[in-house]
Coordinates of C-alpha atoms in Angstrom, one line a residue:
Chain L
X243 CA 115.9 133.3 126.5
X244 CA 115.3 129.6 127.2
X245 CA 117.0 128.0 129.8
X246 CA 117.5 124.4 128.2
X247 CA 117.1 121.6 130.3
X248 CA 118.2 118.5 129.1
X249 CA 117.1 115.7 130.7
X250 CA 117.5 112.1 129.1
X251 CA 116.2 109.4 131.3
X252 CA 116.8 105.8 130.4
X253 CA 116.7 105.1 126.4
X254 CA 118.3 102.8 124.4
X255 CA 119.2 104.4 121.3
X256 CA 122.0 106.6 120.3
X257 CA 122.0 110.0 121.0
X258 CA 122.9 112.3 118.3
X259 CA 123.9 115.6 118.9
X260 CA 124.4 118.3 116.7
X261 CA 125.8 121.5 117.6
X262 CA 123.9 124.9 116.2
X263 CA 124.4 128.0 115.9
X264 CA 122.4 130.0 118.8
X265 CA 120.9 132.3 116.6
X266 CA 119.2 129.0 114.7
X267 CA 117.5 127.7 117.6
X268 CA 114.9 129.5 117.7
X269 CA 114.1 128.7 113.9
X270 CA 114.3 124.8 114.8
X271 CA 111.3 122.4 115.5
X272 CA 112.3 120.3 118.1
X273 CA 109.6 118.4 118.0
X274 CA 110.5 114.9 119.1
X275 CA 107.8 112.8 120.4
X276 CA 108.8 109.5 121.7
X277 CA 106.4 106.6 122.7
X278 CA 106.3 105.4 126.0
X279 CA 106.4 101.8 125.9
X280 CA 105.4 100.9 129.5
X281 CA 106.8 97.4 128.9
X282 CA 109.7 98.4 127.7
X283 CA 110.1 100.9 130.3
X284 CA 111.8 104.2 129.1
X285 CA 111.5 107.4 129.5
X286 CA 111.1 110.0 127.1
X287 CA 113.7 112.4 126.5
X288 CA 113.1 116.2 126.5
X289 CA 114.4 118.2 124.1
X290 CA 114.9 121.8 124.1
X291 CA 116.9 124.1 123.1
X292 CA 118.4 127.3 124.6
X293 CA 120.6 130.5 123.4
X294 CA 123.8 129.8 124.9
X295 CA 126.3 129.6 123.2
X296 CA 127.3 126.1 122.8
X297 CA 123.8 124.5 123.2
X298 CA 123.2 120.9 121.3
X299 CA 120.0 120.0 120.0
X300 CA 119.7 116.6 120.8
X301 CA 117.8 114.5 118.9
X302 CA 117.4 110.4 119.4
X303 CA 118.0 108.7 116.6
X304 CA 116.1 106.1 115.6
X305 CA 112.6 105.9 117.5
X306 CA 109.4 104.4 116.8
X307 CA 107.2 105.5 114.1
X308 CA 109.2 108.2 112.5
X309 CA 110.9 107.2 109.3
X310 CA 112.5 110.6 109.0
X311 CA 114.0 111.8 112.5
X312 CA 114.2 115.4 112.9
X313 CA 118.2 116.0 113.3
X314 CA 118.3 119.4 112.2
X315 CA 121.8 120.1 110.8
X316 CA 123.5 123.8 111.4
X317 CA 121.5 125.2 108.5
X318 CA 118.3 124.1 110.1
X319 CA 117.8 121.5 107.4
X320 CA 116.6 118.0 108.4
X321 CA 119.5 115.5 108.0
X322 CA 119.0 113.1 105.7
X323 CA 117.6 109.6 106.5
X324 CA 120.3 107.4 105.6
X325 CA 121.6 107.1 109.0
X326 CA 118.2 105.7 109.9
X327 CA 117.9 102.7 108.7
X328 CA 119.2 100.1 110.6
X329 CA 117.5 101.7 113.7
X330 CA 114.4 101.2 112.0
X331 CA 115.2 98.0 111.0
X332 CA 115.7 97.1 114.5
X333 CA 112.9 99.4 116.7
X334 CA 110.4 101.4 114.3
X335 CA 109.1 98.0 114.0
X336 CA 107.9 98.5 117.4
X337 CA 105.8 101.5 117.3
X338 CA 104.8 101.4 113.6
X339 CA 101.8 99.3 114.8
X340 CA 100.9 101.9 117.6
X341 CA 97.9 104.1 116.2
X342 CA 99.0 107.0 116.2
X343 CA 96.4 109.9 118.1
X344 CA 95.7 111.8 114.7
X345 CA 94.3 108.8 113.4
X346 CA 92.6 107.7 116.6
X347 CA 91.0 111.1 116.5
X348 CA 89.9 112.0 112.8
X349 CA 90.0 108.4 111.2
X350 CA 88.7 105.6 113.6
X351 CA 86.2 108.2 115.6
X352 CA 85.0 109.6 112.9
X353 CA 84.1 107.0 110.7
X354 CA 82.3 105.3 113.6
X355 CA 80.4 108.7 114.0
X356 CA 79.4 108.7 110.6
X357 CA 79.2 105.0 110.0
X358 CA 75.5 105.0 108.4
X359 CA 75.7 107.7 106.8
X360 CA 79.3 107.2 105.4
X361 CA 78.1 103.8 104.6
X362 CA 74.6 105.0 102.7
X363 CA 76.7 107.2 100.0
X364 CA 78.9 104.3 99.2
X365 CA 77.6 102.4 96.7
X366 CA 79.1 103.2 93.1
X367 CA 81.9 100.9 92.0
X368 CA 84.3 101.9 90.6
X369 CA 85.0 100.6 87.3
X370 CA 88.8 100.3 87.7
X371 CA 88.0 98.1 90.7
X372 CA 85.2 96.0 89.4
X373 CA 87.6 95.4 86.8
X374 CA 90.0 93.6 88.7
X375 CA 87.9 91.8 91.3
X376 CA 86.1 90.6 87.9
X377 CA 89.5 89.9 86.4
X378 CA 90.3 87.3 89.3
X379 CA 89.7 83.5 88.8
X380 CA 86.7 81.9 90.2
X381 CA 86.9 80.4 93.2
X382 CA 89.8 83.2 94.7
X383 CA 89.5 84.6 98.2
X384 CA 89.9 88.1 98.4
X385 CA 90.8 89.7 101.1
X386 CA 89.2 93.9 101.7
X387 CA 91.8 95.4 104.2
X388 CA 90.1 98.8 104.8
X389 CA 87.0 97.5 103.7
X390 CA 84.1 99.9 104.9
X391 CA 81.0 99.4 104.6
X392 CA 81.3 96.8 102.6
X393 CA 81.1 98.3 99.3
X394 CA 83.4 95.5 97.3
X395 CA 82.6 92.5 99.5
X396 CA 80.7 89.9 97.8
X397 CA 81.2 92.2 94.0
X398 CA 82.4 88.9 92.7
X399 CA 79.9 86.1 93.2
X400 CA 82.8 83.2 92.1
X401 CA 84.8 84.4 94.9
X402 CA 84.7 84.3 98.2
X403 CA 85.5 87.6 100.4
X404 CA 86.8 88.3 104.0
X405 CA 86.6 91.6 104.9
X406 CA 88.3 93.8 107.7
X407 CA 88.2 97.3 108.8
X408 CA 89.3 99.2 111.7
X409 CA 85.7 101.0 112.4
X410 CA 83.3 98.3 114.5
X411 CA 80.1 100.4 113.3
X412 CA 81.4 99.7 109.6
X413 CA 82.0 96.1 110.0
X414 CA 78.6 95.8 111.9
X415 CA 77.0 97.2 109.0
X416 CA 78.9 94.8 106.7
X417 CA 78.1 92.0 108.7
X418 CA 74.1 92.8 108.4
X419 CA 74.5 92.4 105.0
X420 CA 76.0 88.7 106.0
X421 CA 79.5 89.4 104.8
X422 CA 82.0 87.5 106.2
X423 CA 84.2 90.5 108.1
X424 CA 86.5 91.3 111.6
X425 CA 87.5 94.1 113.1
X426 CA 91.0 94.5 112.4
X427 CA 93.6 96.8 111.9
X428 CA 95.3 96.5 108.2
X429 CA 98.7 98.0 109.7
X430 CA 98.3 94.7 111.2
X431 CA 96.1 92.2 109.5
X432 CA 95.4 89.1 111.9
X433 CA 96.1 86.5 109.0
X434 CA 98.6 84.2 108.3
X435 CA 100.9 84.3 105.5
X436 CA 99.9 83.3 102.0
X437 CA 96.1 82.5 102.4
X438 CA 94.5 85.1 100.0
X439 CA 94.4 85.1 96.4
X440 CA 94.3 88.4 95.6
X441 CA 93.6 91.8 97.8
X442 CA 92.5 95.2 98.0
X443 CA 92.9 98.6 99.6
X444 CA 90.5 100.8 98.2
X445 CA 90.9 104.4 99.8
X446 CA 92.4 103.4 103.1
X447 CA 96.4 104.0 103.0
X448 CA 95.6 107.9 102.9
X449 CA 94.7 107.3 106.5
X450 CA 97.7 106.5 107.8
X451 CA 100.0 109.1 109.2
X452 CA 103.3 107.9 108.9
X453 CA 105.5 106.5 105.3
X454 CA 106.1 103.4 107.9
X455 CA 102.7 103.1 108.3
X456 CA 101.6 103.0 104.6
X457 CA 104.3 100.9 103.7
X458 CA 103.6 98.1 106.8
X459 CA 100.1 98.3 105.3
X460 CA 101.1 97.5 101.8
X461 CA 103.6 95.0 102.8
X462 CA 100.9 93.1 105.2
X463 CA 98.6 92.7 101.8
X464 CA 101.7 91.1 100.1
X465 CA 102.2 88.8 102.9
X466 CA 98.6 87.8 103.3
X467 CA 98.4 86.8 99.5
X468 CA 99.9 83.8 98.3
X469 CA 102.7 83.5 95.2
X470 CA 101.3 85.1 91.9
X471 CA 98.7 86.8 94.1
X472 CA 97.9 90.0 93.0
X473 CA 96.9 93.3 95.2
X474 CA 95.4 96.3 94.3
X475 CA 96.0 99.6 96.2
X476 CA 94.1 102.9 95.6
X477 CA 94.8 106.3 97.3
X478 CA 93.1 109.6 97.0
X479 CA 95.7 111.7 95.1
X480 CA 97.2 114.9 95.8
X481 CA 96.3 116.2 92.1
X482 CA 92.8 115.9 91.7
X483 CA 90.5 116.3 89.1
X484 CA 88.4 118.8 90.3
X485 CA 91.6 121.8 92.0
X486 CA 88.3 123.0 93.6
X487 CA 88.0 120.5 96.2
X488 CA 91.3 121.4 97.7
X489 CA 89.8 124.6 98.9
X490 CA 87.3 122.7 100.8
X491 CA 90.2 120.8 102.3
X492 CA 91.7 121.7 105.9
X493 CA 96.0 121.8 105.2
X494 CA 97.2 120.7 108.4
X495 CA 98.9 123.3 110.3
X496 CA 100.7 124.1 112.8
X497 CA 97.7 124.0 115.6
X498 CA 97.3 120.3 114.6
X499 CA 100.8 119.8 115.4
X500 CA 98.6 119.1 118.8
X501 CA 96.7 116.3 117.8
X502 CA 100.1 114.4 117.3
X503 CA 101.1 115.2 120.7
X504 CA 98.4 113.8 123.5
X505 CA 96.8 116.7 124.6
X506 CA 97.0 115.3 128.2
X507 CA 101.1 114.6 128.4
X508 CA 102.6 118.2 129.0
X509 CA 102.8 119.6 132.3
X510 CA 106.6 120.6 130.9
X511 CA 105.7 122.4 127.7
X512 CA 107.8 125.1 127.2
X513 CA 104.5 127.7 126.2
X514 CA 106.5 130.2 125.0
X515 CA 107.9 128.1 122.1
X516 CA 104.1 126.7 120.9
X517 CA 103.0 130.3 120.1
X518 CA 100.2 128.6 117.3
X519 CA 98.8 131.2 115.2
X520 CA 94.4 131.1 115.6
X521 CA 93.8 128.9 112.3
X522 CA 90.9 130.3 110.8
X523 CA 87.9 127.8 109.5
X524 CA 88.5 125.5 106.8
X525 CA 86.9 127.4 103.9
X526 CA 90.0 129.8 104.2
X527 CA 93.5 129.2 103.9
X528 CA 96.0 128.8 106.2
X529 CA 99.7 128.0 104.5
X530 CA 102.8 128.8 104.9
X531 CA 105.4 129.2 102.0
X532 CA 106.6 125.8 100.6
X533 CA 109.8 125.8 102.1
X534 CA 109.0 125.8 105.4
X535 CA 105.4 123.9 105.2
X536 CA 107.5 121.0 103.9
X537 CA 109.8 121.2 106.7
X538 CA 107.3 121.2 109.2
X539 CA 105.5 118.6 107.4
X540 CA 107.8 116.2 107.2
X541 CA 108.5 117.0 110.9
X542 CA 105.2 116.0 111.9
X543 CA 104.1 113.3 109.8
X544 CA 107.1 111.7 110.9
X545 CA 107.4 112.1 114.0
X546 CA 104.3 112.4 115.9
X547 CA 103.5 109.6 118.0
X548 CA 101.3 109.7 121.6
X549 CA 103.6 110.1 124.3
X550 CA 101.4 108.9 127.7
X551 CA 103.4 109.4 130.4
X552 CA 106.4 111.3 128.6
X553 CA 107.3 114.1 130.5
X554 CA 106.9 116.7 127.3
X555 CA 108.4 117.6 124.0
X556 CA 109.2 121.2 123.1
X557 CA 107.8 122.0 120.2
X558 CA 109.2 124.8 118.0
X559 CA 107.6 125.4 115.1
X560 CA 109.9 127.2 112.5
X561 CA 109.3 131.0 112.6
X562 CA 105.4 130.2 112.9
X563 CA 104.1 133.3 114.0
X564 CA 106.1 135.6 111.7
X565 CA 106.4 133.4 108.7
X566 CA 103.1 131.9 108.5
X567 CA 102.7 133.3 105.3
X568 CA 99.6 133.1 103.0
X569 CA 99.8 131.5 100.0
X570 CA 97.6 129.7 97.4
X571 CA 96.6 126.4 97.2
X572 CA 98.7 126.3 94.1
X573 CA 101.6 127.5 95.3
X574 CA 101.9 124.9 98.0
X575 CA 102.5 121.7 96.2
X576 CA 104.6 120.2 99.0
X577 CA 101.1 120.2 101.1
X578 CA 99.7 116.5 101.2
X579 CA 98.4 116.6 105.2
X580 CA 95.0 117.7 105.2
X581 CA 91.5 117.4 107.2
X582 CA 88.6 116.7 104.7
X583 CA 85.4 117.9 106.2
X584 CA 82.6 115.4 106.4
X585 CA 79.1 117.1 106.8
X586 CA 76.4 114.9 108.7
X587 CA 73.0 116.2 108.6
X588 CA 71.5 117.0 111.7
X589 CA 68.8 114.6 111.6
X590 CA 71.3 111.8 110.8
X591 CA 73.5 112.7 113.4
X592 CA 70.5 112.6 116.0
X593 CA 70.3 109.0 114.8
X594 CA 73.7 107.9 115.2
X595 CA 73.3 109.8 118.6
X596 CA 77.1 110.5 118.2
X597 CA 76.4 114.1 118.0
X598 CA 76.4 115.4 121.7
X599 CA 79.5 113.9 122.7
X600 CA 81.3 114.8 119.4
X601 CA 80.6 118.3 120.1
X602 CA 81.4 118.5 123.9
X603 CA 85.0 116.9 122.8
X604 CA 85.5 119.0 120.1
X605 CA 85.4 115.9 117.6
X606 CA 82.5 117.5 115.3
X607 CA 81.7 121.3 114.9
X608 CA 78.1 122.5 113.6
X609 CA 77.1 124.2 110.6
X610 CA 74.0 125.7 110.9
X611 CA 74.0 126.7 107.1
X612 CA 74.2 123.4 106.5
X613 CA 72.4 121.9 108.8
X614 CA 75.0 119.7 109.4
X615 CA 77.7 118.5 111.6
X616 CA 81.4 118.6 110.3
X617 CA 83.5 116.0 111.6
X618 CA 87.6 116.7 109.7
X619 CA 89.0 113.4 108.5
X620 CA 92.5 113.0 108.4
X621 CA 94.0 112.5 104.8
X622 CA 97.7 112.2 103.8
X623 CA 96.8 112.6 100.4
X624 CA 99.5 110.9 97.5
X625 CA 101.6 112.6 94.8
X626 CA 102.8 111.3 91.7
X627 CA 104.3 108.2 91.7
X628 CA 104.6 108.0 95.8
X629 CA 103.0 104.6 95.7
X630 CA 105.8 103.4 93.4
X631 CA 108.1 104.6 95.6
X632 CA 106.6 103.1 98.7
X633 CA 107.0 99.3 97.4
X634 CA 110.5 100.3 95.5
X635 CA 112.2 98.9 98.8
X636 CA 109.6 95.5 99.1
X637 CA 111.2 92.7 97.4
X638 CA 108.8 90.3 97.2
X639 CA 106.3 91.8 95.0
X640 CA 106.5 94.0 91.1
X641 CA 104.0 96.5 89.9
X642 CA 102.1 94.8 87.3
X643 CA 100.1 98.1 86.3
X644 CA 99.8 101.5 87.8
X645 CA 97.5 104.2 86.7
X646 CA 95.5 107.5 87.4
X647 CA 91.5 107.4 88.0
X648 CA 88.8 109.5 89.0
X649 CA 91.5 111.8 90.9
X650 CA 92.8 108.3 92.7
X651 CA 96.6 107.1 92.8
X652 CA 96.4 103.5 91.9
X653 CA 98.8 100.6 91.4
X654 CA 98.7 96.6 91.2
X655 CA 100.9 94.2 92.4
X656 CA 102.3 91.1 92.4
X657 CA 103.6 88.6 94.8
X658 CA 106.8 86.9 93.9
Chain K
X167 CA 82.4 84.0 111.8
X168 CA 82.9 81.4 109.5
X169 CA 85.7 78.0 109.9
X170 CA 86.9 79.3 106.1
X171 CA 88.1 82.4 108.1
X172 CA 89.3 80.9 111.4
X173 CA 91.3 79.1 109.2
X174 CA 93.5 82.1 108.2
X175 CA 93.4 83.7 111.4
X176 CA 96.9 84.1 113.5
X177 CA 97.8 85.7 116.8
X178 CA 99.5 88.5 115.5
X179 CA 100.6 89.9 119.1
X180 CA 104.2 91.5 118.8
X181 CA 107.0 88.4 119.4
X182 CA 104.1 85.4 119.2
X183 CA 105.8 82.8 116.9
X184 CA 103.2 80.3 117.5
X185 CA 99.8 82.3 116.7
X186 CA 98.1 79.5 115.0
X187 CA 95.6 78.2 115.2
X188 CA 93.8 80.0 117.1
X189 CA 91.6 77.6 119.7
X190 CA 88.0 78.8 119.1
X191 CA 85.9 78.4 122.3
X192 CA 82.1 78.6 120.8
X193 CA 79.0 79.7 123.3
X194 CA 76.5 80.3 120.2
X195 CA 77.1 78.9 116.5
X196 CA 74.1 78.3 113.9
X197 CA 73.8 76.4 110.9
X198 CA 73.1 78.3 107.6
X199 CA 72.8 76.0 104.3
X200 CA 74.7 77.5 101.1
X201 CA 75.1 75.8 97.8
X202 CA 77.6 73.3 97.4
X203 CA 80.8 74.6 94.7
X204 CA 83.0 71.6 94.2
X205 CA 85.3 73.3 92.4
X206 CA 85.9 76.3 94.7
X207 CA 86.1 73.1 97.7
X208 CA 89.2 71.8 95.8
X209 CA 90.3 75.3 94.7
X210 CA 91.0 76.2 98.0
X211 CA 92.0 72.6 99.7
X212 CA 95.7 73.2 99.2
X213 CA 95.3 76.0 101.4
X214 CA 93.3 74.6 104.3
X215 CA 95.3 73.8 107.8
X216 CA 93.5 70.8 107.8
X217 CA 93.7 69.9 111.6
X218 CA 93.0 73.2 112.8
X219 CA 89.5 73.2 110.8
X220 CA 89.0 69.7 111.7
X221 CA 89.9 71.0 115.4
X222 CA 87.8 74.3 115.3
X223 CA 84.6 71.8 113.8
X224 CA 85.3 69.6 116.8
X225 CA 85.1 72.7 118.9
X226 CA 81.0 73.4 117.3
X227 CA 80.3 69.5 117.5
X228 CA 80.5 68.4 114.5
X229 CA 83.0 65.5 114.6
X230 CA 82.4 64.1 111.3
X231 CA 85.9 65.3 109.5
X232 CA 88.7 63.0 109.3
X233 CA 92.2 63.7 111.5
X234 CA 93.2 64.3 108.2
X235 CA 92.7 64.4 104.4
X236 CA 94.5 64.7 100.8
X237 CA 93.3 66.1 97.9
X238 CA 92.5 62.5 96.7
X239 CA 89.4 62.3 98.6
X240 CA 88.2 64.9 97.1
X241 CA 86.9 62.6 94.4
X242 CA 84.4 61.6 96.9
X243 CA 81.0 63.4 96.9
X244 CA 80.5 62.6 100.6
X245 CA 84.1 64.2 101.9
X246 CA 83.1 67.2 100.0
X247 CA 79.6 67.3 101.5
X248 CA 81.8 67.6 105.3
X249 CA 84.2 69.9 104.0
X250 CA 81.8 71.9 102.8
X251 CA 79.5 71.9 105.8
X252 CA 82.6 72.4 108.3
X253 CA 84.1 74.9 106.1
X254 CA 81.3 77.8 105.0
X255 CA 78.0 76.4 107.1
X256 CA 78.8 76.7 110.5
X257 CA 78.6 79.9 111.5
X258 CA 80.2 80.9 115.0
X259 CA 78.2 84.0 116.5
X260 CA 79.5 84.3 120.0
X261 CA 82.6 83.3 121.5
X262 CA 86.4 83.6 121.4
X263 CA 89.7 82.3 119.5
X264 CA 92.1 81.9 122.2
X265 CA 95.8 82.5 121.6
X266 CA 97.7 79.1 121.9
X267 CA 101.0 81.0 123.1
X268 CA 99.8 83.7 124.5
X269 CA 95.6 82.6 126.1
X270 CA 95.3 86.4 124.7
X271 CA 91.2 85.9 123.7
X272 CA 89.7 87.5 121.2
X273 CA 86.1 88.6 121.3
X274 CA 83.6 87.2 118.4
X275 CA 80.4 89.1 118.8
X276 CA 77.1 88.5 116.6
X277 CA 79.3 86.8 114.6
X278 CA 82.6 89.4 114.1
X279 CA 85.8 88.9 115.8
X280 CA 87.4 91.6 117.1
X281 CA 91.4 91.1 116.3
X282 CA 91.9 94.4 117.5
X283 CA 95.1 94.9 119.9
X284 CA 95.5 96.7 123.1
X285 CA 98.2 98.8 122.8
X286 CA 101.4 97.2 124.7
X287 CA 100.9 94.4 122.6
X288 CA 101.9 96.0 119.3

């Protein structure tokens, strides 16, 4: 039995509460996390739950980051979003710039661990793409947000490019090859409005962890362009070509629920609720039936954030050690979080000298058969016709082609 | 870092209104000679804050830019040998763009700002 303590320091939200039925609780993922804005000074509220009889979850509507809040209705259904927007409108704003530790973790350090490497396998173009920087009038800037090692930059000799990308190795790389590039974050892009021509985001909004976060992305390339500016977007999508890759694929599970929450902000963790099942190595599976993996999945796509000095969230995972069941690939469509192993060869990784350190924090693992270190990446990969569904609510720009290639979502659009 | 690019940069620190331009402070810049393109010069005039890159070539030395300029002196083979020079020659390798609301300075290193945010300032 769990003794709930609630305790709700300063905040400056609403509070919802919703009642449930005991015998639920234990079913619910409570899982709230809650930036702690230092400037803003509040406090992170803990939620738990307990067995009594008339025990509320409560859930705080409308923080940072998380589209979809986790108010869990007496079914143990998520609510539905509606009653989120204008808190979003208002606050989410706030965090959805906040890099979020899953990304910090298996995007930014790992690309900068892999950097030359990563960097020396990318050199095809892809036709798609060639075909619209080629498309573009001479003299056009285009602007690379996500722009690696520099792949696209200069692809266009009548226009001029300005690249940016969150990894510094990348960029330097880029910069060798006398681009002109910046470190830069493209949930933020340093530019002001209206100055490009046209721009691109090839492969980079499947690292963002959040819908908010994908969308701010795609709304910061509209802004950057100017009217009639055109921007094309391509994501690794859920369906691929080849279903065999998907086995190589990590689903994210339960024990990287962790890697939303800071590893380092829980002296208050209720242990017995985050019984994780041992997730075996990538090459097998670990799923759950769809019902519940999408549950938890939106759950923690939405609503992770870092919480430094918050005082802890109880995270329940829905009947995790019972119901994890094992399914096939196949069966779980609803999965679209997933690590995708990157294997650096010894002899590189002695080069990069990231190797040691990536080990000793757990960052890379080795594979002797391989001869290789794995580092995971992070990955939210796309369904069908998610894009279109990300810019539905952007009113400044129309979809002026959309298509499937080579296992990639991919859509153009226009600024009004 | 070239002045085509510090030309689109903003401060884009969380409630900063005023981001632009950003005041470049140069401690190492080089020249580098590229071929002249009148069209992309006029192509992408209309664009051009023209007193923050006359500002940011002031900053490097090189004075020879007018306070300001229309597209009609683009006519002239001379303005477009300054605007090209200011705009895409003059490389800045180590320095900062300082914040005009905030003096938050950003980092250019071997020739690659850093626009990177700490986190309180998202």
């Amino acid at each position: 039995m769990v003794l709930s303590v609630l305790r709700v320091a300063r905040y400056f939200h609403e509070v919802l509460e919703v009642s449930i039925h005991p015998l639920d609780a234990k079913k619910f993922c409570s899982k709230e996390v809650l930036q702690v804005s230092p400037s803003i000074g509040f406090l992170v509220p803990i939620y738990t739950y307990s067995m009594s009889t008339s025990q509320s979850l409560i859930c705080v509507q409308g923080f940072h980051s998380g589209t979809s809040l986790s108010s869990i209705n007496s079914n143990g259904k998520p609510e539905s979003k509606e009653s989120m927007s204008s808190c979003e409108d208002r606050t989410c704003s706030l965090s959805v710039q906040s890099t979020p530790d899953i990304e910090k973790k298996y995007v930014h350090r790992v690309y900068d661990a892999i950097a030359p490497h990563f960097s020396a396998t990318r050199f095809a173009k892809w036709p798609k793409v060639a075909e619209f920087l080629n498309s573009l009038r001479p003299g056009s800037i285009i602007l690379d947000a996500g722009c690696g090692n520099g792949k696209y930059l200069g692809f266009n000799p009548n226009c001029f490019d300005i690249g940016c990308d969150i990894s510094p190795h990348l960029i330097d790389i880029c910069a060798r090859r006398g681009h002109e590039v910046m470190v830069a974050d493209a949930v933020n892009l340093p530019y002001r409005d209206n100055f490009g021509d046209a721009a691109i985001s090839i492969a980079v909004l499947h690292h963002l962890s959040t819908e908010m976060r994908r969308r701010k992305a795609i709304e910061e390339l509209i802004r950057a362009v100017g009217k009639g500016g055109l921007v094309l977007i391509t994501v690794w999508a859920r369906e691929q070509e080849d279903k065999s890759l998907l086995t190589k694929w990590t689903p994210l599970c339960h024990k990287y629920d962790e890697e939303w929450i800071s590893p380092s902000s829980s002296p208050l963790r209720n242990s017995s609720t985050m019984k994780l099942e041992s997730i075996p190595e990538a090459d097998e599976n670990c799923h759950r039936g769809a019902k519940e993996s999408n549950h938890v999945h939106n759950q923690t796509t939405e609503d992770e954030q870092e919480s430094k000095d918050a005082a802890v969230v109880a995270s329940v995972s829905p009947g995790i050690s019972e119901d994890c069941l094992s399914t096939s690939i196949d069966q779980n469509e609803a999965q679209q979080e997933y690590f995708v192993p990157w294997h650096l060869p010894y002899h590189r990784a002695e080069i990069s000298g990231a190797s040691a350190s990536a080990l000793a924090s757990g960052l890379a693992k080795k594979d002797d058969k391989k001869g290789a270190m794995v580092y995971n990446r992070y990955y939210h990969v796309f369904v069908e016709g998610e894009l279109q569904s990300l810019v539905s609510g952007i009113d400044n720009a129309v979809i002026v082609d959309q298509f499937y290639d080579k296992s990639n979502w991919c859509i153009v659009l226009e600024k009004l | 870092m070239r002045l085509l690019t510090h030309n689109m940069l903003s401060c884009n620190i969380k409630g900063v209104s005023n981001g632009f331009p950003l005041r470049l402070e140069a401690e190492k810049w080089v020249e580098k000679e590229v071929e002249l393109n009148a069209d992309f010069l006029r192509g992408i005039f209309p664009k051009i804050e023209w007193k923050a890159l006359a500002g940011a070539a002031r900053a490097l030395g090189y004075n020879e830019l007018p306070d300001e300029a229309d597209a009609s002196m683009l006519d002239a083979d001379d303005f477009l040998r300054r605007f090209h020079h200011a705009l895409l020659e003059l490389h800045v390798e180590e320095g900062a763009l300082v914040c005009p609301e905030t003096g938050r300075r950003f980092p250019i290193n071997k020739g690659i700002p850093n626009m990177l945010l700490h986190e309180d300032e998202v």
